[in-house]
Amino acid sequence: MPHRRQYGAVAFAAALLFGTSTMHTSKFVYSIHSFGLEEVPKTFEKPLMQTFLMFVAMALALVVHAVSQCFVPKADRYVFRWASTLKLCVPAVADLIATALGCVALLYVNVSFFQLARCTIIIYVATLKVMFLKFSMTGYMRFGILIQSVAIVLISASCLASADDMIRTLVGVGVLLLACLTSAMQYVLEEVFMKKPIKAEGEEGTDIVVEVPNPPLVVVGMEGVWGTLLMLLVVMPIAYAIPGADNGRVEDFFDSIEMMQNSAKLTYYCVLYVISITGFNVASIYVTFFLDSVWRSILVNFRPVAIWVTSLLFYYVFTNGTYGETWTNWSWLQLGGMLLLFFGTAVYNGNAKLHRFFSYSSDTKKGSKDDEHEKTGVVSDESDSDGVVVSVAAPSIVVVVAKA
């Protein structure tokens, strides 16, 4: 047990480090200048390329899984099931849309607001589950959603009030909230497609629902594979064909490659971005394995704090104001919104109990709360997206996926 706690502490620190690195590298690469096909220096504002790199990083989880299987007895090794992994193509489409929208939004908003806004995805997930999956929310869950809704209004107001370009920031906020909605659709789809009906033994005509036995790294990796293929075969060709501002295209894939080849700095940060996402995914799984859901909740809530603190440190200490965020009078409003957001999350999960106002039935709470934990990834992880933070349902464990 002591060793498990020590390993868990290492996994927690690694997940926090990689999760913070994911957001900062995602934002920082947008500011790096390089020469593209036009042989004119410009910034690497390539949201679709970042989306592609994110899926590549997710696909690398299959490599980590393959290596881990070498240390498992042959009789206990996972047998790959194409039928169940093929189903992941559907949520991968929603993941692609959500990640691309998140990468676009990151062009217009700062990383602290981005991460905090992503935390409110539970609002969308809960709403969609009530609408389409007949999920029944308790009174305290509804109150938690209300608190979170107020929190995101405060956080958004602080972002808009402190913006130098109101219109640009408003676009970023709108696109980010749309990305959160799309991510919520992804989670609901994962819940549907990660379960299949089978007949209960001895009860003819009776179906029960069981989890498809895919290890977490396989779930993440296969979504990464599908996402990579969709980007290469569908999204990138369409973006190349449609007229736009990037060499006459919406986004020029070949120009992105040229810019990376012409800048060692850009290549370094793109590689760091991929490593950070892969590292965050793997470390998050081991946080769940060695510790418990409480620490998973702490990790998800610590990540926005760590990102905001490091953004301030980058601006005031490490880069002399060239990168990071400033502290303004409106930052106090964002801080208040963040604390209210965390409180709303705790109320929704039943961690903060308001016995004077609500009844907490142990059976109802356990069923609803545990189910929602596994499907939302908000308190259990993008775009950072995290990115964007995303969660995939899997047996006995939850996968928290980093998003730009």
GROMACS .gro file of C-alpha atoms in nm:
model
  404
    1MET     CA    1   0.000   0.000   0.000
    2PRO     CA    2   0.277   0.256   0.080
    3HIS     CA    3   0.436   0.183  -0.257
    4ARG     CA    4   0.105   0.235  -0.434
    5ARG     CA    5   0.072   0.575  -0.270
    6GLN     CA    6   0.425   0.670  -0.371
    7TYR     CA    7   0.364   0.559  -0.728
    8GLY     CA    8   0.032   0.744  -0.721
    9ALA     CA    9   0.205   1.062  -0.604
   10VAL     CA   10   0.453   1.036  -0.892
   11ALA     CA   11   0.169   0.976  -1.139
   12PHE     CA   12  -0.025   1.273  -0.998
   13ALA     CA   13   0.275   1.505  -1.029
   14ALA     CA   14   0.345   1.381  -1.382
   15ALA     CA   15  -0.018   1.426  -1.487
   16LEU     CA   16  -0.024   1.780  -1.347
   17LEU     CA   17   0.306   1.865  -1.517
   18PHE     CA   18   0.209   1.719  -1.854
   19GLY     CA   19  -0.143   1.864  -1.833
   20THR     CA   20  -0.007   2.212  -1.771
   21SER     CA   21   0.254   2.172  -2.044
   22THR     CA   22  -0.015   2.067  -2.293
   23MET     CA   23  -0.204   2.394  -2.260
   24HIS     CA   24   0.099   2.621  -2.264
   25THR     CA   25   0.265   2.454  -2.564
   26SER     CA   26  -0.066   2.461  -2.750
   27LYS     CA   27  -0.095   2.835  -2.696
   28PHE     CA   28   0.274   2.916  -2.740
   29VAL     CA   29   0.315   2.755  -3.084
   30TYR     CA   30   0.065   3.007  -3.221
   31SER     CA   31   0.316   3.283  -3.150
   32ILE     CA   32   0.621   3.119  -3.312
   33HIS     CA   33   0.735   3.270  -3.643
   34SER     CA   34   0.866   3.064  -3.933
   35PHE     CA   35   0.896   3.063  -4.312
   36GLY     CA   36   0.634   2.873  -4.508
   37LEU     CA   37   0.579   2.813  -4.879
   38GLU     CA   38   0.544   3.187  -4.940
   39GLU     CA   39   0.893   3.241  -4.793
   40VAL     CA   40   0.756   3.517  -4.571
   41PRO     CA   41   0.784   3.488  -4.191
   42LYS     CA   42   0.449   3.443  -4.019
   43THR     CA   43   0.307   3.299  -3.700
   44PHE     CA   44   0.209   2.933  -3.683
   45GLU     CA   45  -0.166   2.989  -3.648
   46LYS     CA   46  -0.265   2.640  -3.758
   47PRO     CA   47  -0.553   2.505  -3.545
   48LEU     CA   48  -0.617   2.206  -3.772
   49MET     CA   49  -0.251   2.106  -3.759
   50GLN     CA   50  -0.270   2.116  -3.380
   51THR     CA   51  -0.580   1.898  -3.395
   52PHE     CA   52  -0.391   1.651  -3.614
   53LEU     CA   53  -0.097   1.642  -3.371
   54MET     CA   54  -0.336   1.584  -3.082
   55PHE     CA   55  -0.478   1.274  -3.250
   56VAL     CA   56  -0.127   1.149  -3.327
   57ALA     CA   57  -0.047   1.185  -2.957
   58MET     CA   58  -0.360   0.990  -2.866
   59ALA     CA   59  -0.270   0.716  -3.114
   60LEU     CA   60   0.067   0.676  -2.939
   61ALA     CA   61  -0.126   0.537  -2.642
   62LEU     CA   62  -0.143   0.212  -2.842
   63VAL     CA   63   0.237   0.196  -2.837
   64VAL     CA   64   0.238   0.245  -2.460
   65HIS     CA   65  -0.028  -0.026  -2.428
   66ALA     CA   66   0.176  -0.266  -2.643
   67VAL     CA   67   0.484  -0.209  -2.428
   68SER     CA   68   0.286  -0.258  -2.107
   69GLN     CA   69   0.153  -0.590  -2.237
   70CYS     CA   70   0.509  -0.723  -2.248
   71PHE     CA   71   0.508  -0.720  -1.867
   72VAL     CA   72   0.176  -0.906  -1.842
   73PRO     CA   73   0.159  -1.288  -1.833
   74LYS     CA   74   0.071  -1.423  -2.175
   75ALA     CA   75  -0.253  -1.579  -2.051
   76ASP     CA   76  -0.372  -1.242  -1.917
   77ARG     CA   77  -0.284  -1.029  -2.219
   78TYR     CA   78  -0.555  -0.828  -2.391
   79VAL     CA   79  -0.705  -0.975  -2.709
   80PHE     CA   80  -0.775  -0.700  -2.960
   81ARG     CA   81  -1.144  -0.676  -3.059
   82TRP     CA   82  -1.210  -0.499  -3.386
   83ALA     CA   83  -1.587  -0.493  -3.340
   84SER     CA   84  -1.570  -0.278  -3.028
   85THR     CA   85  -1.287  -0.053  -3.145
   86LEU     CA   86  -1.459   0.019  -3.477
   87LYS     CA   87  -1.743   0.177  -3.280
   88LEU     CA   88  -1.501   0.441  -3.153
   89CYS     CA   89  -1.499   0.600  -3.498
   90VAL     CA   90  -1.831   0.770  -3.420
   91PRO     CA   91  -1.724   0.954  -3.102
   92ALA     CA   92  -1.391   1.025  -3.273
   93VAL     CA   93  -1.578   1.244  -3.524
   94ALA     CA   94  -1.729   1.448  -3.239
   95ASP     CA   95  -1.386   1.458  -3.075
   96LEU     CA   96  -1.234   1.594  -3.396
   97ILE     CA   97  -1.492   1.872  -3.425
   98ALA     CA   98  -1.462   1.965  -3.058
   99THR     CA   99  -1.082   1.970  -3.067
  100ALA     CA  100  -1.068   2.176  -3.386
  101LEU     CA  101  -1.311   2.429  -3.237
  102GLY     CA  102  -1.106   2.438  -2.918
  103CYS     CA  103  -0.785   2.504  -3.111
  104VAL     CA  104  -0.955   2.789  -3.296
  105ALA     CA  105  -1.087   2.934  -2.970
  106LEU     CA  106  -0.738   2.925  -2.818
  107LEU     CA  107  -0.629   3.175  -3.082
  108TYR     CA  108  -0.859   3.434  -2.923
  109VAL     CA  109  -0.865   3.364  -2.547
  110ASN     CA  110  -0.604   3.310  -2.277
  111VAL     CA  111  -0.520   2.966  -2.142
  112SER     CA  112  -0.663   3.018  -1.793
  113PHE     CA  113  -1.009   3.109  -1.925
  114PHE     CA  114  -0.989   2.827  -2.179
  115GLN     CA  115  -0.925   2.565  -1.912
  116LEU     CA  116  -1.186   2.700  -1.671
  117ALA     CA  117  -1.451   2.715  -1.944
  118ARG     CA  118  -1.376   2.354  -2.035
  119CYS     CA  119  -1.454   2.255  -1.677
  120THR     CA  120  -1.816   2.357  -1.728
  121ILE     CA  121  -1.866   2.080  -1.982
  122ILE     CA  122  -2.054   1.888  -1.713
  123ILE     CA  123  -2.347   2.127  -1.770
  124TYR     CA  124  -2.379   2.015  -2.130
  125VAL     CA  125  -2.325   1.647  -2.053
  126ALA     CA  126  -2.590   1.642  -1.782
  127THR     CA  127  -2.838   1.823  -2.008
  128LEU     CA  128  -2.780   1.588  -2.302
  129LYS     CA  129  -2.810   1.282  -2.080
  130VAL     CA  130  -3.141   1.404  -1.944
  131MET     CA  131  -3.266   1.472  -2.298
  132PHE     CA  132  -3.146   1.158  -2.476
  133LEU     CA  133  -3.046   0.892  -2.220
  134LYS     CA  134  -3.330   0.941  -1.972
  135PHE     CA  135  -3.083   1.033  -1.699
  136SER     CA  136  -3.256   1.156  -1.383
  137MET     CA  137  -3.082   1.435  -1.192
  138THR     CA  138  -3.135   1.479  -0.820
  139GLY     CA  139  -3.212   1.815  -0.659
  140TYR     CA  140  -2.854   1.875  -0.549
  141MET     CA  141  -2.730   1.793  -0.899
  142ARG     CA  142  -2.959   2.058  -1.046
  143PHE     CA  143  -2.838   2.308  -0.789
  144GLY     CA  144  -2.477   2.222  -0.873
  145ILE     CA  145  -2.550   2.285  -1.241
  146LEU     CA  146  -2.706   2.621  -1.151
  147ILE     CA  147  -2.397   2.722  -0.952
  148GLN     CA  148  -2.170   2.622  -1.240
  149SER     CA  149  -2.382   2.821  -1.484
  150VAL     CA  150  -2.342   3.134  -1.270
  151ALA     CA  151  -1.968   3.062  -1.244
  152ILE     CA  152  -1.914   3.045  -1.620
  153VAL     CA  153  -2.104   3.374  -1.662
  154LEU     CA  154  -1.866   3.539  -1.413
  155ILE     CA  155  -1.558   3.384  -1.573
  156SER     CA  156  -1.671   3.484  -1.923
  157ALA     CA  157  -1.748   3.838  -1.804
  158SER     CA  158  -1.398   3.871  -1.659
  159CYS     CA  159  -1.246   3.752  -1.986
  160LEU     CA  160  -1.450   3.995  -2.197
  161ALA     CA  161  -1.401   4.290  -1.961
  162SER     CA  162  -1.021   4.253  -1.962
  163ALA     CA  163  -0.995   4.197  -2.338
  164ASP     CA  164  -0.809   4.440  -2.562
  165ASP     CA  165  -1.020   4.336  -2.862
  166MET     CA  166  -1.379   4.275  -2.749
  167ILE     CA  167  -1.503   4.132  -3.080
  168ARG     CA  168  -1.210   3.892  -3.117
  169THR     CA  169  -1.248   3.770  -2.759
  170LEU     CA  170  -1.625   3.735  -2.796
  171VAL     CA  171  -1.568   3.512  -3.098
  172GLY     CA  172  -1.324   3.302  -2.896
  173VAL     CA  173  -1.568   3.263  -2.606
  174GLY     CA  174  -1.851   3.164  -2.840
  175VAL     CA  175  -1.640   2.910  -3.029
  176LEU     CA  176  -1.509   2.763  -2.702
  177LEU     CA  177  -1.858   2.716  -2.559
  178LEU     CA  178  -1.958   2.548  -2.885
  179ALA     CA  179  -1.654   2.322  -2.849
  180CYS     CA  180  -1.772   2.229  -2.498
  181LEU     CA  181  -2.113   2.135  -2.635
  182THR     CA  182  -1.954   1.918  -2.903
  183SER     CA  183  -1.732   1.750  -2.644
  184ALA     CA  184  -2.041   1.676  -2.437
  185MET     CA  185  -2.196   1.509  -2.741
  186GLN     CA  186  -1.877   1.304  -2.772
  187TYR     CA  187  -1.904   1.182  -2.413
  188VAL     CA  188  -2.268   1.083  -2.455
  189LEU     CA  189  -2.180   0.899  -2.776
  190GLU     CA  190  -1.898   0.720  -2.595
  191GLU     CA  191  -2.143   0.611  -2.329
  192VAL     CA  192  -2.373   0.469  -2.597
  193PHE     CA  193  -2.108   0.308  -2.815
  194MET     CA  194  -1.896   0.171  -2.531
  195LYS     CA  195  -2.190  -0.043  -2.417
  196LYS     CA  196  -2.365  -0.327  -2.598
  197PRO     CA  197  -2.673  -0.531  -2.508
  198ILE     CA  198  -2.631  -0.904  -2.438
  199LYS     CA  199  -2.887  -1.160  -2.330
  200ALA     CA  200  -2.889  -1.248  -1.965
  201GLU     CA  201  -2.830  -1.620  -1.905
  202GLY     CA  202  -3.148  -1.807  -1.821
  203GLU     CA  203  -3.378  -1.511  -1.888
  204GLU     CA  204  -3.503  -1.531  -2.242
  205GLY     CA  205  -3.581  -1.199  -2.402
  206THR     CA  206  -3.408  -1.006  -2.125
  207ASP     CA  207  -3.119  -0.776  -2.215
  208ILE     CA  208  -2.863  -0.634  -1.978
  209VAL     CA  209  -2.600  -0.373  -2.053
  210VAL     CA  210  -2.233  -0.443  -1.996
  211GLU     CA  211  -1.918  -0.248  -2.067
  212VAL     CA  212  -1.717  -0.347  -2.373
  213PRO     CA  213  -1.389  -0.479  -2.228
  214ASN     CA  214  -1.143  -0.238  -2.387
  215PRO     CA  215  -0.843  -0.125  -2.180
  216PRO     CA  216  -0.825   0.254  -2.138
  217LEU     CA  217  -0.512   0.296  -2.347
  218VAL     CA  218  -0.675   0.105  -2.632
  219VAL     CA  219  -0.981   0.331  -2.614
  220VAL     CA  220  -0.764   0.644  -2.627
  221GLY     CA  221  -0.534   0.500  -2.892
  222MET     CA  222  -0.809   0.388  -3.127
  223GLU     CA  223  -0.985   0.724  -3.106
  224GLY     CA  224  -0.648   0.872  -3.194
  225VAL     CA  225  -0.610   0.640  -3.493
  226TRP     CA  226  -0.958   0.722  -3.624
  227GLY     CA  227  -0.902   1.092  -3.565
  228THR     CA  228  -0.567   1.086  -3.746
  229LEU     CA  229  -0.719   0.909  -4.047
  230LEU     CA  230  -1.015   1.148  -4.057
  231MET     CA  231  -0.781   1.447  -4.046
  232LEU     CA  232  -0.558   1.314  -4.325
  233LEU     CA  233  -0.828   1.177  -4.555
  234VAL     CA  234  -1.118   1.418  -4.498
  235VAL     CA  235  -1.054   1.735  -4.300
  236MET     CA  236  -0.715   1.841  -4.435
  237PRO     CA  237  -0.810   1.790  -4.804
  238ILE     CA  238  -1.132   1.988  -4.754
  239ALA     CA  239  -0.946   2.268  -4.574
  240TYR     CA  240  -0.690   2.270  -4.857
  241ALA     CA  241  -0.958   2.292  -5.127
  242ILE     CA  242  -1.167   2.571  -4.973
  243PRO     CA  243  -1.038   2.927  -5.033
  244GLY     CA  244  -0.909   3.106  -4.725
  245ALA     CA  245  -0.639   3.325  -4.573
  246ASP     CA  246  -0.366   3.060  -4.540
  247ASN     CA  247  -0.188   3.065  -4.877
  248GLY     CA  248  -0.531   3.094  -5.036
  249ARG     CA  249  -0.661   2.797  -4.835
  250VAL     CA  250  -0.858   2.760  -4.515
  251GLU     CA  251  -0.546   2.582  -4.388
  252ASP     CA  252  -0.251   2.466  -4.597
  253PHE     CA  253  -0.119   2.135  -4.461
  254PHE     CA  254   0.194   2.149  -4.677
  255ASP     CA  255   0.266   2.503  -4.560
  256SER     CA  256   0.244   2.378  -4.200
  257ILE     CA  257   0.500   2.106  -4.273
  258GLU     CA  258   0.728   2.359  -4.443
  259MET     CA  259   0.708   2.594  -4.145
  260MET     CA  260   0.800   2.313  -3.907
  261GLN     CA  261   1.095   2.211  -4.125
  262ASN     CA  262   1.223   2.570  -4.134
  263SER     CA  263   1.208   2.628  -3.759
  264ALA     CA  264   1.381   2.405  -3.507
  265LYS     CA  265   1.203   2.594  -3.229
  266LEU     CA  266   0.861   2.526  -3.380
  267THR     CA  267   0.943   2.158  -3.433
  268TYR     CA  268   1.064   2.130  -3.074
  269TYR     CA  269   0.742   2.270  -2.930
  270CYS     CA  270   0.524   2.059  -3.159
  271VAL     CA  271   0.707   1.747  -3.041
  272LEU     CA  272   0.675   1.867  -2.681
  273TYR     CA  273   0.302   1.914  -2.741
  274VAL     CA  274   0.265   1.554  -2.860
  275ILE     CA  275   0.474   1.417  -2.571
  276SER     CA  276   0.277   1.623  -2.319
  277ILE     CA  277  -0.058   1.488  -2.439
  278THR     CA  278   0.062   1.128  -2.443
  279GLY     CA  279   0.225   1.170  -2.102
  280PHE     CA  280  -0.088   1.326  -1.954
  281ASN     CA  281  -0.310   1.046  -2.083
  282VAL     CA  282  -0.086   0.773  -1.944
  283ALA     CA  283  -0.018   0.946  -1.611
  284SER     CA  284  -0.389   1.015  -1.557
  285ILE     CA  285  -0.467   0.647  -1.599
  286TYR     CA  286  -0.212   0.558  -1.332
  287VAL     CA  287  -0.351   0.822  -1.096
  288THR     CA  288  -0.679   0.631  -1.116
  289PHE     CA  289  -0.503   0.295  -1.083
  290PHE     CA  290  -0.280   0.373  -0.784
  291LEU     CA  291  -0.508   0.616  -0.600
  292ASP     CA  292  -0.885   0.671  -0.629
  293SER     CA  293  -1.155   0.895  -0.774
  294VAL     CA  294  -1.098   1.161  -0.507
  295TRP     CA  295  -0.745   1.220  -0.634
  296ARG     CA  296  -0.872   1.216  -0.989
  297SER     CA  297  -1.110   1.495  -0.889
  298ILE     CA  298  -0.825   1.685  -0.725
  299LEU     CA  299  -0.615   1.650  -1.041
  300VAL     CA  300  -0.886   1.793  -1.266
  301ASN     CA  301  -0.947   2.086  -1.029
  302PHE     CA  302  -0.576   2.151  -0.978
  303ARG     CA  303  -0.505   2.173  -1.349
  304PRO     CA  304  -0.678   2.510  -1.414
  305VAL     CA  305  -0.510   2.650  -1.103
  306ALA     CA  306  -0.168   2.526  -1.216
  307ILE     CA  307  -0.220   2.666  -1.566
  308TRP     CA  308  -0.326   3.007  -1.437
  309VAL     CA  309  -0.042   3.030  -1.185
  310THR     CA  310   0.220   2.929  -1.442
  311SER     CA  311   0.074   3.181  -1.689
  312LEU     CA  312   0.129   3.456  -1.433
  313LEU     CA  313   0.479   3.329  -1.359
  314PHE     CA  314   0.566   3.319  -1.727
  315TYR     CA  315   0.456   3.680  -1.770
  316TYR     CA  316   0.607   3.836  -1.457
  317VAL     CA  317   0.911   3.615  -1.392
  318PHE     CA  318   1.034   3.406  -1.685
  319THR     CA  319   0.958   3.593  -2.010
  320ASN     CA  320   0.949   3.961  -1.907
  321GLY     CA  321   0.597   4.003  -2.043
  322THR     CA  322   0.643   3.834  -2.381
  323TYR     CA  323   0.424   3.535  -2.290
  324GLY     CA  324   0.167   3.463  -2.022
  325GLU     CA  325  -0.113   3.657  -1.854
  326THR     CA  326  -0.128   3.974  -1.651
  327TRP     CA  327  -0.316   4.020  -1.325
  328THR     CA  328  -0.586   4.285  -1.362
  329ASN     CA  329  -0.875   4.406  -1.149
  330TRP     CA  330  -1.096   4.169  -1.347
  331SER     CA  331  -0.879   3.875  -1.244
  332TRP     CA  332  -1.047   3.889  -0.904
  333LEU     CA  333  -1.379   3.822  -1.076
  334GLN     CA  334  -1.226   3.526  -1.259
  335LEU     CA  335  -1.086   3.398  -0.929
  336GLY     CA  336  -1.429   3.422  -0.768
  337GLY     CA  337  -1.584   3.245  -1.066
  338MET     CA  338  -1.325   2.969  -1.045
  339LEU     CA  339  -1.393   2.905  -0.675
  340LEU     CA  340  -1.767   2.908  -0.742
  341LEU     CA  341  -1.712   2.665  -1.029
  342PHE     CA  342  -1.527   2.421  -0.803
  343PHE     CA  343  -1.797   2.453  -0.537
  344GLY     CA  344  -2.068   2.384  -0.795
  345THR     CA  345  -1.880   2.076  -0.911
  346ALA     CA  346  -1.852   1.950  -0.553
  347VAL     CA  347  -2.225   2.008  -0.498
  348TYR     CA  348  -2.313   1.825  -0.819
  349ASN     CA  349  -2.100   1.524  -0.726
  350GLY     CA  350  -2.235   1.511  -0.373
  351ASN     CA  351  -1.893   1.582  -0.221
  352ALA     CA  352  -2.025   1.907  -0.069
  353LYS     CA  353  -2.349   1.803   0.098
  354LEU     CA  354  -2.624   2.055   0.171
  355HIS     CA  355  -2.834   1.842   0.406
  356ARG     CA  356  -3.055   2.133   0.506
  357PHE     CA  357  -3.185   2.171   0.152
  358PHE     CA  358  -3.148   1.830  -0.017
  359SER     CA  359  -3.194   1.462   0.059
  360TYR     CA  360  -2.898   1.234  -0.011
  361SER     CA  361  -3.006   0.875  -0.070
  362SER     CA  362  -2.700   0.650  -0.072
  363ASP     CA  363  -2.829   0.428  -0.353
  364THR     CA  364  -2.942   0.713  -0.575
  365LYS     CA  365  -2.631   0.915  -0.512
  366LYS     CA  366  -2.397   0.629  -0.583
  367GLY     CA  367  -2.566   0.530  -0.906
  368SER     CA  368  -2.603   0.878  -1.042
  369LYS     CA  369  -2.277   1.021  -0.922
  370ASP     CA  370  -2.052   0.734  -1.022
  371ASP     CA  371  -2.212   0.715  -1.362
  372GLU     CA  372  -2.171   1.085  -1.422
  373HIS     CA  373  -1.813   1.082  -1.300
  374GLU     CA  374  -1.721   0.826  -1.559
  375LYS     CA  375  -1.893   1.003  -1.843
  376THR     CA  376  -1.812   1.369  -1.789
  377GLY     CA  377  -1.445   1.373  -1.702
  378VAL     CA  378  -1.497   1.713  -1.538
  379VAL     CA  379  -1.420   1.610  -1.185
  380SER     CA  380  -1.303   1.260  -1.254
  381ASP     CA  381  -1.023   1.511  -1.866
  382GLU     CA  382  -0.955   1.809  -2.431
  383SER     CA  383  -0.881   2.009  -2.527
  384ASP     CA  384  -0.684   2.117  -2.304
  385SER     CA  385  -0.839   2.031  -2.417
  386ASP     CA  386  -0.802   1.981  -2.229
  387GLY     CA  387  -0.720   2.082  -2.346
  388VAL     CA  388  -0.887   2.070  -2.360
  389VAL     CA  389  -0.997   1.748  -2.036
  390VAL     CA  390  -1.193   1.445  -2.173
  391SER     CA  391  -1.311   1.118  -2.018
  392VAL     CA  392  -1.379   0.785  -2.185
  393ALA     CA  393  -1.586   0.514  -2.021
  394ALA     CA  394  -1.397   0.190  -1.975
  395PRO     CA  395  -1.423  -0.104  -1.736
  396SER     CA  396  -1.291  -0.037  -1.386
  397ILE     CA  397  -1.105   0.277  -1.487
  398VAL     CA  398  -1.154   0.621  -1.637
  399VAL     CA  399  -0.935   0.768  -1.907
  400VAL     CA  400  -0.872   1.140  -1.880
  401VAL     CA  401  -0.764   1.262  -2.220
  402ALA     CA  402  -0.575   1.584  -2.273
  403LYS     CA  403  -0.719   1.829  -2.523
  404ALA     CA  404  -0.584   2.141  -2.675
   0.00000   0.00000   0.00000
